[in-house]
Amino acid sequence: MARMAGSRRPEQRLVIEGGVRLKGTVRVSGAKNAILPMLAATVLTSGECVFTGVPRLRDVAVMETILRRLGAAVRWETGPDGTGVLRVSARNLSSHRVSEDLMGEMRSSIFLMGPLLGRLGRARVSTPGGCAIGPRPIDQHLRGLAALGATIRQQGAHIEAEAASLEGTEIHLDIPSVGATENLIMAAVLARGTTVIRNAAREPEIVDLQNFLNRLGARVRGAGRDTIRIDGVRRLGGAEHAIIPDRIEAGTFMVAAAITGGEVILENVIPEHLEAVIAKLREAGVGITEDREAMVLRVRWSSRPRATDFKTLPYPGFPTDMQPQVMALAAVADGTSVITESVFEQRFGHVPELIRMGARIKTEGRIAVVEGVERLTGAALDAPDLRAGAALVLAGLAARGRTVLRGVNHLERGYERFEERLRSLGARVYRLAWPPSVGSVAGGRPSEGGQAEETSRAAWVAG
Ligand code: EPZ
């Protein structure tokens, strides 16, 4: 498990030797953005919740710590297939406060407000800061909770919410916010009467949350469509639930196959959750065959990808979480692509890093114009956030020469054993303590996790 922030370990970097066509089979992990709201939902019940197919991610570790500090019992086990099993019991909650350090560590913990209000009638969180991809406001969350009857007081960086009881009501979201939809569903399941959420987000992770809550005894209907109805119940029980596969991790491995000119089989994938990504990659000339029954996708490179335009939109539109990765593919495509990021305010942190590798990209506001080049060149790069970091790994896999990437901690937030699974597909990607010291670049190939030998860093990185 990734260690918590604060326990300062030596800096680590990824070293990637580009040019290998990925080949083989990879099993997709459980969805980060499904397990996170479900872990928050465990606060609603004193019953035991057992999740299977749980990815071992940094963000899951943060949510685990938040739950333990609230008084819940959380225990990891390993399932028969080697994937994570999380047992959570929030029978004895001793606090309604989500500590500031953990809110800063993971802003999406804001969706603990709904469950805490539903179970305890109180919640105290800190305003989650913005992050590399935008200011990340929470007005939709707070408006909806107030509509359900919560009194919300903002005191500096803290938000206190109280509700003697939550009353079902009709809420119309200004934007189909994923987190606000999840927060309000969770607040409404124990409210008195019926709540209707209109202009709700439609992501598959919200459908998975609905299925889990209904297993606990809640009465939620309509997730996956833009109107969700929740009939409040008095209490919830326990349940076991298998997490849906991570569609963004799957999409990331699909682009890894396409950008390296390889052929990869993905197991444990739900193609319906990836329709916009599959359509766009096919438009770019990538060969994709799907077996929905067997939950398998085969991705095969056939020729240099063609340039394609796309615009990120709420589900089922093209997912914003795949924009950086597909931009990396566009950077080496034949032609010019116009990419519009309509969901987040500033999700182009990967652009200056791709330009350092020789990409030709111009941005204006939320639009990026990418003129494809034949080949990128490895460089020393900084990952500004999770998905930008993934995009830079993909670019490094395809580039000529060596790439050294800082910001491994970002990757650990959303990709389980990322470099290990890429290596299983033939990639030459290694994690090194930095600065390198004796031992591991002998022959120009870093050993896995070893210490690199004493060399001048600039010369070494330049390869
Ligand atoms: C969820 O974030 C995901 N995170 C994000 O994935 C994903 O990019 C995003 O949904 C969009 O699909 C989790 O599920 C844990 P939003 P969330 O509320 O809920 C604005 C990843 O890489 N907004 O749908 O925070 C907001 O600023 C992460 O896995 C308001 O204006 O996203 C943004 O522009 C990154 N007011 C837009 O809506 C609000 O109250 C979409 O945000 C809330 C949001």
Short mmCIF file of C-alpha atoms and ligand atoms in Angstrom, two decimals:
data_model
loop_
_atom_site.label_atom_id
_atom_site.label_comp_id
_atom_site.label_asym_id
_atom_site.label_seq_id
_atom_site.Cartn_x
_atom_site.Cartn_y
_atom_site.Cartn_z
CA MET A 1 0.00 0.00 0.00
CA ALA A 2 1.27 3.44 -0.81
CA ARG A 3 2.39 5.13 2.44
CA MET A 4 0.52 8.20 3.59
CA ALA A 5 1.71 11.72 2.90
CA GLY A 6 3.92 13.01 5.66
CA SER A 7 6.03 9.84 5.82
CA ARG A 8 8.77 11.38 3.66
CA ARG A 9 10.47 8.65 1.65
CA PRO A 10 13.36 9.45 -0.70
CA GLU A 11 12.20 10.97 -3.95
CA GLN A 12 11.51 8.40 -6.64
CA ARG A 13 11.38 8.83 -10.39
CA LEU A 14 10.34 6.67 -13.29
CA VAL A 15 12.95 5.95 -15.95
CA ILE A 16 11.47 4.93 -19.30
CA GLU A 17 13.42 3.58 -22.28
CA GLY A 18 11.15 4.25 -25.26
CA GLY A 19 10.65 2.25 -28.44
CA VAL A 20 9.21 -1.08 -27.29
CA ARG A 21 5.93 -2.23 -28.87
CA LEU A 22 3.80 -3.42 -25.93
CA LYS A 23 2.46 -6.93 -26.27
CA GLY A 24 0.55 -9.20 -23.90
CA THR A 25 -2.43 -9.29 -21.59
CA VAL A 26 -3.24 -7.00 -18.67
CA ARG A 27 -6.08 -7.30 -16.15
CA VAL A 28 -7.85 -4.02 -15.41
CA SER A 29 -8.18 -3.08 -11.72
CA GLY A 30 -11.30 -2.01 -9.85
CA ALA A 31 -12.37 1.59 -10.43
CA LYS A 32 -10.82 4.26 -8.19
CA ASN A 33 -13.78 6.56 -8.78
CA ALA A 34 -16.22 3.81 -7.78
CA ILE A 35 -14.58 2.65 -4.53
CA LEU A 36 -13.97 6.17 -3.18
CA PRO A 37 -17.65 7.25 -2.90
CA MET A 38 -18.63 3.77 -1.71
CA LEU A 39 -16.12 3.95 1.12
CA ALA A 40 -17.68 7.29 2.08
CA ALA A 41 -21.10 5.59 1.97
CA THR A 42 -20.05 3.02 4.61
CA VAL A 43 -20.47 5.84 7.17
CA LEU A 44 -24.23 5.62 6.58
CA THR A 45 -24.60 2.20 8.18
CA SER A 46 -23.54 0.27 11.26
CA GLY A 47 -23.54 -2.90 9.15
CA GLU A 48 -20.37 -4.50 7.77
CA CYS A 49 -19.49 -3.62 4.18
CA VAL A 50 -17.18 -5.91 2.21
CA PHE A 51 -15.73 -4.68 -1.11
CA THR A 52 -13.99 -7.03 -3.51
CA GLY A 53 -11.79 -6.18 -6.50
CA VAL A 54 -10.45 -3.12 -4.65
CA PRO A 55 -7.36 -1.46 -6.19
CA ARG A 56 -4.44 -0.75 -3.86
CA LEU A 57 -4.13 2.99 -4.55
CA ARG A 58 -2.90 6.01 -2.67
CA ASP A 59 -6.37 7.62 -2.76
CA VAL A 60 -7.91 4.46 -1.27
CA ALA A 61 -5.29 4.60 1.50
CA VAL A 62 -6.30 8.21 2.23
CA MET A 63 -9.99 7.29 2.42
CA GLU A 64 -9.09 4.35 4.68
CA THR A 65 -7.30 6.74 7.06
CA ILE A 66 -10.22 9.18 7.03
CA LEU A 67 -12.62 6.35 7.95
CA ARG A 68 -10.35 5.12 10.76
CA ARG A 69 -10.09 8.64 12.18
CA LEU A 70 -13.89 8.84 12.15
CA GLY A 71 -13.91 5.67 14.26
CA ALA A 72 -14.65 3.04 11.63
CA ALA A 73 -12.87 -0.32 11.57
CA VAL A 74 -11.16 -0.97 8.23
CA ARG A 75 -9.35 -4.19 7.32
CA TRP A 76 -7.57 -5.25 4.12
CA GLU A 77 -7.58 -8.85 2.95
CA THR A 78 -6.49 -10.45 -0.29
CA GLY A 79 -9.12 -12.14 -2.40
CA PRO A 80 -8.70 -15.55 -4.06
CA ASP A 81 -7.78 -13.77 -7.33
CA GLY A 82 -5.12 -11.71 -5.55
CA THR A 83 -7.11 -8.49 -5.70
CA GLY A 84 -7.86 -6.36 -2.64
CA VAL A 85 -10.77 -7.00 -0.27
CA LEU A 86 -11.76 -4.19 2.11
CA ARG A 87 -13.92 -4.86 5.16
CA VAL A 88 -15.39 -1.70 6.70
CA SER A 89 -17.57 -1.37 9.78
CA ALA A 90 -18.70 2.11 10.83
CA ARG A 91 -20.69 0.76 13.78
CA ASN A 92 -18.84 2.95 16.29
CA LEU A 93 -18.28 6.36 14.78
CA SER A 94 -16.55 8.68 17.22
CA SER A 95 -16.20 11.84 15.17
CA HIS A 96 -17.91 13.87 12.45
CA ARG A 97 -14.72 15.70 11.46
CA VAL A 98 -12.63 15.05 8.37
CA SER A 99 -9.20 16.34 9.24
CA GLU A 100 -7.68 19.09 7.15
CA ASP A 101 -4.49 17.28 6.23
CA LEU A 102 -6.48 14.46 4.65
CA MET A 103 -8.86 16.80 2.83
CA GLY A 104 -5.79 18.44 1.32
CA GLU A 105 -4.45 15.03 0.39
CA MET A 106 -7.59 14.15 -1.52
CA ARG A 107 -10.18 16.77 -2.39
CA SER A 108 -12.86 14.28 -3.31
CA SER A 109 -13.28 13.47 0.39
CA ILE A 110 -15.84 16.31 0.27
CA PHE A 111 -18.38 13.62 -0.50
CA LEU A 112 -18.15 12.47 3.10
CA MET A 113 -20.41 15.40 4.04
CA GLY A 114 -23.56 13.69 2.81
CA PRO A 115 -23.02 10.39 4.64
CA LEU A 116 -21.91 12.12 7.87
CA LEU A 117 -24.99 14.35 7.81
CA GLY A 118 -27.20 11.37 7.07
CA ARG A 119 -25.80 9.22 9.89
CA LEU A 120 -24.76 11.75 12.57
CA GLY A 121 -26.59 14.94 11.61
CA ARG A 122 -23.24 16.74 11.62
CA ALA A 123 -20.18 17.09 9.39
CA ARG A 124 -17.05 19.21 9.58
CA VAL A 125 -14.74 19.33 6.61
CA SER A 126 -12.24 21.81 5.28
CA THR A 127 -12.73 23.49 1.95
CA PRO A 128 -10.85 21.27 -0.47
CA GLY A 129 -8.26 23.37 -2.27
CA GLY A 130 -8.07 23.65 -5.99
CA CYS A 131 -5.59 21.43 -7.72
CA ALA A 132 -3.54 21.20 -10.90
CA ILE A 133 -6.66 20.86 -13.06
CA GLY A 134 -8.73 23.74 -11.75
CA PRO A 135 -10.30 25.55 -8.76
CA ARG A 136 -12.65 22.59 -8.08
CA PRO A 137 -15.51 24.54 -6.39
CA ILE A 138 -18.10 22.72 -4.26
CA ASP A 139 -21.09 25.07 -4.59
CA GLN A 140 -23.27 22.35 -6.11
CA HIS A 141 -22.59 20.10 -3.12
CA LEU A 142 -23.42 22.80 -0.56
CA ARG A 143 -26.52 24.06 -2.36
CA GLY A 144 -27.95 20.57 -2.53
CA LEU A 145 -27.21 19.76 1.13
CA ALA A 146 -28.83 23.04 2.19
CA ALA A 147 -31.89 22.16 0.06
CA LEU A 148 -32.12 18.91 2.06
CA GLY A 149 -32.30 20.98 5.25
CA ALA A 150 -28.68 21.20 6.38
CA THR A 151 -27.43 24.40 8.00
CA ILE A 152 -24.04 25.15 6.52
CA ARG A 153 -21.55 27.57 8.04
CA GLN A 154 -18.26 28.41 6.40
CA GLN A 155 -15.64 29.45 8.94
CA GLY A 156 -12.43 30.32 7.12
CA ALA A 157 -11.12 27.08 5.69
CA HIS A 158 -13.69 24.99 7.54
CA ILE A 159 -17.25 24.08 6.72
CA GLU A 160 -19.63 22.98 9.48
CA ALA A 161 -22.89 21.39 8.43
CA GLU A 162 -25.72 20.37 10.75
CA ALA A 163 -29.16 18.90 10.23
CA ALA A 164 -31.51 17.71 12.97
CA SER A 165 -33.15 15.78 10.17
CA LEU A 166 -32.82 15.79 6.39
CA GLU A 167 -36.02 16.26 4.40
CA GLY A 168 -36.41 14.87 0.89
CA THR A 169 -36.74 17.57 -1.79
CA GLU A 170 -36.20 18.31 -5.46
CA ILE A 171 -32.68 19.44 -6.42
CA HIS A 172 -31.69 20.75 -9.86
CA LEU A 173 -27.92 20.74 -10.37
CA ASP A 174 -26.54 23.65 -12.43
CA ILE A 175 -23.92 21.27 -13.84
CA PRO A 176 -23.91 17.47 -13.86
CA SER A 177 -21.23 17.27 -11.16
CA VAL A 178 -20.14 13.68 -10.41
CA GLY A 179 -19.16 14.36 -6.80
CA ALA A 180 -22.19 16.50 -6.04
CA THR A 181 -24.51 13.83 -7.48
CA GLU A 182 -22.86 11.18 -5.30
CA ASN A 183 -22.80 13.38 -2.19
CA LEU A 184 -26.49 14.22 -2.51
CA ILE A 185 -27.58 10.64 -3.21
CA MET A 186 -25.77 9.58 -0.02
CA ALA A 187 -27.30 12.43 2.00
CA ALA A 188 -30.79 11.52 0.75
CA VAL A 189 -30.83 7.77 1.46
CA LEU A 190 -31.67 8.29 5.17
CA ALA A 191 -33.63 11.53 4.67
CA ARG A 192 -37.37 11.69 5.37
CA GLY A 193 -39.40 11.37 2.18
CA THR A 194 -38.32 11.39 -1.48
CA THR A 195 -35.49 13.34 -3.09
CA VAL A 196 -35.26 13.93 -6.84
CA ILE A 197 -31.93 15.04 -8.31
CA ARG A 198 -32.24 16.58 -11.78
CA ASN A 199 -29.41 17.24 -14.23
CA ALA A 200 -27.54 14.51 -12.36
CA ALA A 201 -24.19 13.18 -13.62
CA ARG A 202 -24.56 9.84 -15.45
CA GLU A 203 -21.15 8.20 -14.91
CA PRO A 204 -21.02 4.37 -14.47
CA GLU A 205 -19.46 4.87 -11.03
CA ILE A 206 -22.72 6.49 -9.92
CA VAL A 207 -24.68 3.45 -11.11
CA ASP A 208 -22.26 1.28 -9.11
CA LEU A 209 -22.83 3.47 -6.04
CA GLN A 210 -26.62 3.10 -6.48
CA ASN A 211 -26.29 -0.68 -6.71
CA PHE A 212 -24.19 -0.79 -3.56
CA LEU A 213 -26.55 1.48 -1.60
CA ASN A 214 -29.56 -0.60 -2.67
CA ARG A 215 -27.76 -3.72 -1.44
CA LEU A 216 -27.51 -1.97 1.94
CA GLY A 217 -31.30 -1.47 1.85
CA ALA A 218 -31.52 1.99 0.30
CA ARG A 219 -34.06 2.85 -2.41
CA VAL A 220 -32.23 4.68 -5.20
CA ARG A 221 -33.45 4.64 -8.82
CA GLY A 222 -32.37 6.30 -12.05
CA ALA A 223 -28.57 6.42 -11.68
CA GLY A 224 -27.03 6.51 -15.16
CA ARG A 225 -29.75 8.89 -16.32
CA ASP A 226 -30.11 12.61 -15.58
CA THR A 227 -32.91 12.23 -13.02
CA ILE A 228 -32.30 10.17 -9.87
CA ARG A 229 -35.00 9.40 -7.28
CA ILE A 230 -34.19 8.43 -3.70
CA ASP A 231 -36.90 7.27 -1.26
CA GLY A 232 -35.50 7.72 2.25
CA VAL A 233 -35.36 4.68 4.55
CA ARG A 234 -34.84 4.49 8.30
CA ARG A 235 -31.68 2.43 8.42
CA LEU A 236 -29.30 0.43 6.31
CA GLY A 237 -27.70 -2.97 6.81
CA GLY A 238 -24.45 -4.49 5.54
CA ALA A 239 -23.52 -5.86 2.11
CA GLU A 240 -20.79 -7.33 -0.05
CA HIS A 241 -20.04 -5.60 -3.36
CA ALA A 242 -17.65 -6.17 -6.27
CA ILE A 243 -16.24 -2.93 -7.68
CA ILE A 244 -16.70 -2.27 -11.42
CA PRO A 245 -13.52 -2.18 -13.54
CA ASP A 246 -11.70 1.12 -13.95
CA ARG A 247 -12.64 2.49 -17.39
CA ILE A 248 -9.95 5.18 -17.24
CA GLU A 249 -7.19 2.71 -16.39
CA ALA A 250 -8.48 0.55 -19.25
CA GLY A 251 -8.42 3.52 -21.63
CA THR A 252 -4.89 4.34 -20.50
CA PHE A 253 -3.65 0.83 -21.37
CA MET A 254 -5.49 1.03 -24.71
CA VAL A 255 -3.55 4.17 -25.60
CA ALA A 256 -0.33 2.52 -24.38
CA ALA A 257 -0.85 -0.21 -26.99
CA ALA A 258 -1.75 2.27 -29.74
CA ILE A 259 1.07 4.76 -29.09
CA THR A 260 3.79 2.07 -28.99
CA GLY A 261 2.51 0.23 -32.07
CA GLY A 262 1.77 -2.89 -30.06
CA GLU A 263 -1.04 -5.33 -29.43
CA VAL A 264 -2.56 -5.65 -25.95
CA ILE A 265 -5.46 -7.69 -24.58
CA LEU A 266 -7.34 -6.11 -21.69
CA GLU A 267 -9.23 -8.41 -19.31
CA ASN A 268 -11.90 -7.39 -16.79
CA VAL A 269 -13.19 -4.46 -18.84
CA ILE A 270 -16.77 -3.27 -19.57
CA PRO A 271 -16.65 -1.97 -23.18
CA GLU A 272 -19.97 -0.14 -22.77
CA HIS A 273 -18.24 2.17 -20.27
CA LEU A 274 -15.64 3.08 -22.88
CA GLU A 275 -17.78 3.68 -25.97
CA ALA A 276 -16.62 7.28 -26.56
CA VAL A 277 -12.96 6.30 -26.14
CA ILE A 278 -13.29 3.21 -28.37
CA ALA A 279 -15.04 5.26 -31.08
CA LYS A 280 -12.34 7.95 -31.00
CA LEU A 281 -9.44 5.48 -31.12
CA ARG A 282 -11.10 3.61 -34.00
CA GLU A 283 -11.49 6.95 -35.79
CA ALA A 284 -7.72 7.36 -35.33
CA GLY A 285 -7.21 4.01 -37.05
CA VAL A 286 -6.56 1.86 -33.96
CA GLY A 287 -7.81 -1.73 -34.30
CA ILE A 288 -10.16 -2.59 -31.43
CA THR A 289 -12.20 -5.78 -31.06
CA GLU A 290 -14.45 -6.30 -28.08
CA ASP A 291 -15.92 -9.39 -26.45
CA ARG A 292 -18.56 -8.02 -24.07
CA GLU A 293 -19.48 -11.46 -22.79
CA ALA A 294 -15.90 -12.27 -21.79
CA MET A 295 -15.23 -8.63 -20.66
CA VAL A 296 -12.20 -8.50 -22.97
CA LEU A 297 -10.89 -5.82 -25.34
CA ARG A 298 -8.10 -6.43 -27.88
CA VAL A 299 -6.22 -3.33 -29.04
CA ARG A 300 -4.00 -3.66 -32.07
CA TRP A 301 -1.94 -0.98 -33.79
CA SER A 302 -2.20 -1.17 -37.56
CA SER A 303 -0.53 2.00 -38.79
CA ARG A 304 0.50 5.44 -37.56
CA PRO A 305 -2.61 6.91 -35.86
CA ARG A 306 -4.57 9.49 -37.82
CA ALA A 307 -5.23 12.92 -36.25
CA THR A 308 -8.73 13.27 -34.75
CA ASP A 309 -10.60 16.11 -33.03
CA PHE A 310 -12.44 15.62 -29.76
CA LYS A 311 -14.12 17.54 -26.96
CA THR A 312 -14.39 16.31 -23.38
CA LEU A 313 -17.93 16.14 -22.00
CA PRO A 314 -19.80 14.64 -19.05
CA TYR A 315 -20.55 10.93 -19.48
CA PRO A 316 -21.38 9.41 -21.95
CA GLY A 317 -19.30 12.01 -23.81
CA PHE A 318 -15.53 11.68 -24.18
CA PRO A 319 -14.14 11.52 -20.61
CA THR A 320 -11.96 14.38 -19.39
CA ASP A 321 -9.85 11.82 -17.50
CA MET A 322 -8.71 10.43 -20.87
CA GLN A 323 -7.90 13.79 -22.49
CA PRO A 324 -4.18 13.90 -21.56
CA GLN A 325 -3.56 10.31 -22.67
CA VAL A 326 -5.25 10.75 -26.06
CA MET A 327 -3.41 14.05 -26.53
CA ALA A 328 -0.15 12.11 -26.16
CA LEU A 329 -1.35 9.86 -29.00
CA ALA A 330 -2.35 12.91 -31.06
CA ALA A 331 1.18 14.27 -30.57
CA VAL A 332 2.54 11.47 -32.80
CA ALA A 333 -0.49 11.15 -35.11
CA ASP A 334 -0.52 11.89 -38.82
CA GLY A 335 -2.11 15.34 -39.10
CA THR A 336 -3.43 18.04 -36.78
CA SER A 337 -5.91 17.41 -33.94
CA VAL A 338 -8.11 20.00 -32.20
CA ILE A 339 -8.78 19.06 -28.57
CA THR A 340 -11.29 20.92 -26.39
CA GLU A 341 -11.31 20.44 -22.59
CA SER A 342 -14.81 21.56 -21.64
CA VAL A 343 -15.06 19.97 -18.16
CA PHE A 344 -12.11 21.39 -16.22
CA GLU A 345 -10.76 24.90 -16.33
CA GLN A 346 -7.06 24.15 -16.73
CA ARG A 347 -6.37 20.55 -17.61
CA PHE A 348 -3.39 21.10 -19.96
CA GLY A 349 -0.56 20.62 -17.42
CA HIS A 350 0.86 17.89 -19.64
CA VAL A 351 1.24 20.25 -22.64
CA PRO A 352 4.53 21.99 -21.71
CA GLU A 353 6.00 18.60 -20.82
CA LEU A 354 4.98 17.06 -24.15
CA ILE A 355 6.47 20.10 -25.91
CA ARG A 356 9.79 19.38 -24.14
CA MET A 357 9.66 15.99 -25.89
CA GLY A 358 9.27 17.68 -29.28
CA ALA A 359 5.48 17.78 -29.53
CA ARG A 360 3.98 20.65 -31.51
CA ILE A 361 1.03 21.94 -29.45
CA LYS A 362 -0.56 25.38 -29.18
CA THR A 363 -3.19 26.11 -26.52
CA GLU A 364 -5.70 28.93 -26.28
CA GLY A 365 -7.97 28.70 -23.20
CA ARG A 366 -9.62 25.30 -23.27
CA ILE A 367 -8.51 24.45 -26.81
CA ALA A 368 -5.29 22.70 -27.79
CA VAL A 369 -4.17 22.36 -31.42
CA VAL A 370 -1.80 19.39 -31.77
CA GLU A 371 0.26 19.01 -34.95
CA GLY A 372 1.45 15.42 -34.96
CA VAL A 373 5.19 14.66 -35.33
CA GLU A 374 6.79 11.38 -36.44
CA ARG A 375 8.50 10.66 -33.11
CA LEU A 376 8.93 12.29 -29.70
CA THR A 377 12.26 12.38 -27.87
CA GLY A 378 12.80 11.31 -24.27
CA ALA A 379 13.37 14.09 -21.71
CA ALA A 380 13.37 14.88 -17.98
CA LEU A 381 9.72 15.66 -17.16
CA ASP A 382 7.48 16.66 -14.26
CA ALA A 383 4.06 15.04 -13.80
CA PRO A 384 1.71 17.83 -12.60
CA ASP A 385 -1.22 15.53 -11.76
CA LEU A 386 -2.49 11.97 -12.05
CA ARG A 387 -3.74 11.77 -15.64
CA ALA A 388 -1.12 14.16 -17.04
CA GLY A 389 1.47 11.88 -15.43
CA ALA A 390 -0.06 8.87 -17.14
CA ALA A 391 0.04 10.70 -20.47
CA LEU A 392 3.76 11.46 -20.01
CA VAL A 393 4.48 7.80 -19.27
CA LEU A 394 2.73 6.85 -22.51
CA ALA A 395 4.69 9.50 -24.43
CA GLY A 396 7.93 8.18 -22.89
CA LEU A 397 7.07 4.61 -23.93
CA ALA A 398 6.76 5.77 -27.56
CA ALA A 399 9.64 8.27 -27.57
CA ARG A 400 13.15 7.80 -28.89
CA GLY A 401 15.62 7.46 -26.01
CA ARG A 402 15.15 7.85 -22.28
CA THR A 403 12.58 9.75 -20.25
CA VAL A 404 12.89 10.46 -16.53
CA LEU A 405 9.61 11.39 -14.88
CA ARG A 406 9.17 13.10 -11.50
CA GLY A 407 5.86 12.92 -9.64
CA VAL A 408 5.51 9.17 -9.16
CA ASN A 409 3.23 9.91 -6.20
CA HIS A 410 0.62 11.31 -8.58
CA LEU A 411 0.58 8.07 -10.54
CA GLU A 412 0.15 6.00 -7.37
CA ARG A 413 -3.10 7.83 -6.69
CA GLY A 414 -4.86 6.16 -9.60
CA TYR A 415 -2.79 3.34 -11.12
CA GLU A 416 -2.09 0.15 -9.21
CA ARG A 417 1.47 -1.19 -9.74
CA PHE A 418 1.58 0.84 -12.97
CA GLU A 419 5.21 0.34 -13.99
CA GLU A 420 5.15 -3.34 -12.99
CA ARG A 421 2.12 -4.01 -15.19
CA LEU A 422 3.61 -2.04 -18.07
CA ARG A 423 6.81 -4.11 -17.72
CA SER A 424 4.67 -7.26 -17.96
CA LEU A 425 3.75 -5.97 -21.45
CA GLY A 426 7.43 -5.55 -22.35
CA ALA A 427 7.86 -1.90 -21.45
CA ARG A 428 11.27 -0.81 -20.17
CA VAL A 429 10.12 1.35 -17.26
CA TYR A 430 11.77 1.37 -13.86
CA ARG A 431 11.36 3.23 -10.61
CA LEU A 432 14.54 4.67 -9.12
CA ALA A 433 15.35 6.48 -5.93
CA TRP A 434 16.63 9.89 -6.93
CA PRO A 435 19.36 11.12 -7.23
CA PRO A 436 20.69 7.85 -8.60
CA SER A 437 23.62 6.38 -6.72
CA VAL A 438 25.74 3.28 -7.21
CA GLY A 439 24.65 0.36 -9.23
CA SER A 440 21.80 0.34 -11.58
CA VAL A 441 22.44 1.99 -14.90
CA ALA A 442 25.30 -0.38 -15.80
CA GLY A 443 24.83 -1.11 -19.48
CA GLY A 444 22.31 1.70 -19.71
CA ARG A 445 19.53 -0.38 -18.21
CA PRO A 446 18.34 0.57 -14.74
CA SER A 447 17.66 -2.51 -12.66
CA GLU A 448 14.24 -2.58 -11.12
CA GLY A 449 14.19 -0.49 -8.01
CA GLY A 450 17.98 -0.68 -7.57
CA GLN A 451 20.25 2.25 -6.98
CA ALA A 452 21.66 3.77 -10.15
CA GLU A 453 25.46 4.00 -10.32
CA GLU A 454 27.32 7.23 -9.69
CA THR A 455 27.05 9.16 -12.99
CA SER A 456 26.45 12.79 -13.79
CA ARG A 457 22.72 13.19 -13.70
CA ALA A 458 22.51 15.40 -16.81
CA ALA A 459 24.68 13.02 -18.86
CA TRP A 460 22.81 10.02 -17.52
CA VAL A 461 19.35 11.40 -18.20
CA ALA A 462 20.38 12.63 -21.63
CA GLY A 463 21.41 9.05 -22.22
C1 EPZ B 1 -14.94 13.35 -10.48
O1 EPZ B 1 -14.41 14.53 -9.92
C2 EPZ B 1 -13.75 12.42 -10.66
N1 EPZ B 1 -13.17 12.12 -9.35
C3 EPZ B 1 -12.70 13.09 -11.55
O2 EPZ B 1 -11.65 12.16 -11.74
C4 EPZ B 1 -13.34 13.38 -12.90
O3 EPZ B 1 -12.41 14.07 -13.71
C5 EPZ B 1 -14.59 14.26 -12.71
O4 EPZ B 1 -15.50 13.61 -11.79
C6 EPZ B 1 -15.32 14.52 -14.02
O5 EPZ B 1 -15.66 13.31 -14.60
C7 EPZ B 1 -13.77 11.18 -8.57
O6 EPZ B 1 -14.78 10.60 -8.94
C8 EPZ B 1 -13.12 10.88 -7.25
P1 EPZ B 1 -17.18 17.17 -11.05
P2 EPZ B 1 -15.44 15.68 -9.36
O7 EPZ B 1 -17.79 17.62 -9.77
O8 EPZ B 1 -16.62 15.04 -8.76
C9 EPZ B 1 -17.30 21.86 -11.61
C10 EPZ B 1 -9.41 11.43 -11.81
O9 EPZ B 1 -8.44 11.73 -12.52
N2 EPZ B 1 -17.98 21.88 -10.30
O10 EPZ B 1 -18.00 16.35 -11.99
O11 EPZ B 1 -14.65 16.62 -8.56
C11 EPZ B 1 -15.83 21.46 -11.48
O12 EPZ B 1 -15.02 22.57 -11.20
C12 EPZ B 1 -10.33 12.52 -11.28
O13 EPZ B 1 -9.73 10.26 -11.49
C13 EPZ B 1 -18.55 23.06 -9.86
O14 EPZ B 1 -18.48 24.10 -10.53
O15 EPZ B 1 -15.84 16.36 -10.74
C14 EPZ B 1 -15.52 20.90 -12.85
O16 EPZ B 1 -15.21 21.97 -13.73
C15 EPZ B 1 -9.88 13.90 -11.74
N3 EPZ B 1 -19.19 23.07 -8.65
C16 EPZ B 1 -16.85 20.27 -13.29
O17 EPZ B 1 -17.86 20.84 -12.43
C17 EPZ B 1 -19.29 21.94 -7.87
O18 EPZ B 1 -19.89 22.01 -6.77
C18 EPZ B 1 -16.90 18.75 -13.13
O19 EPZ B 1 -16.57 18.46 -11.78
C19 EPZ B 1 -18.69 20.75 -8.35
C20 EPZ B 1 -18.05 20.73 -9.56
#
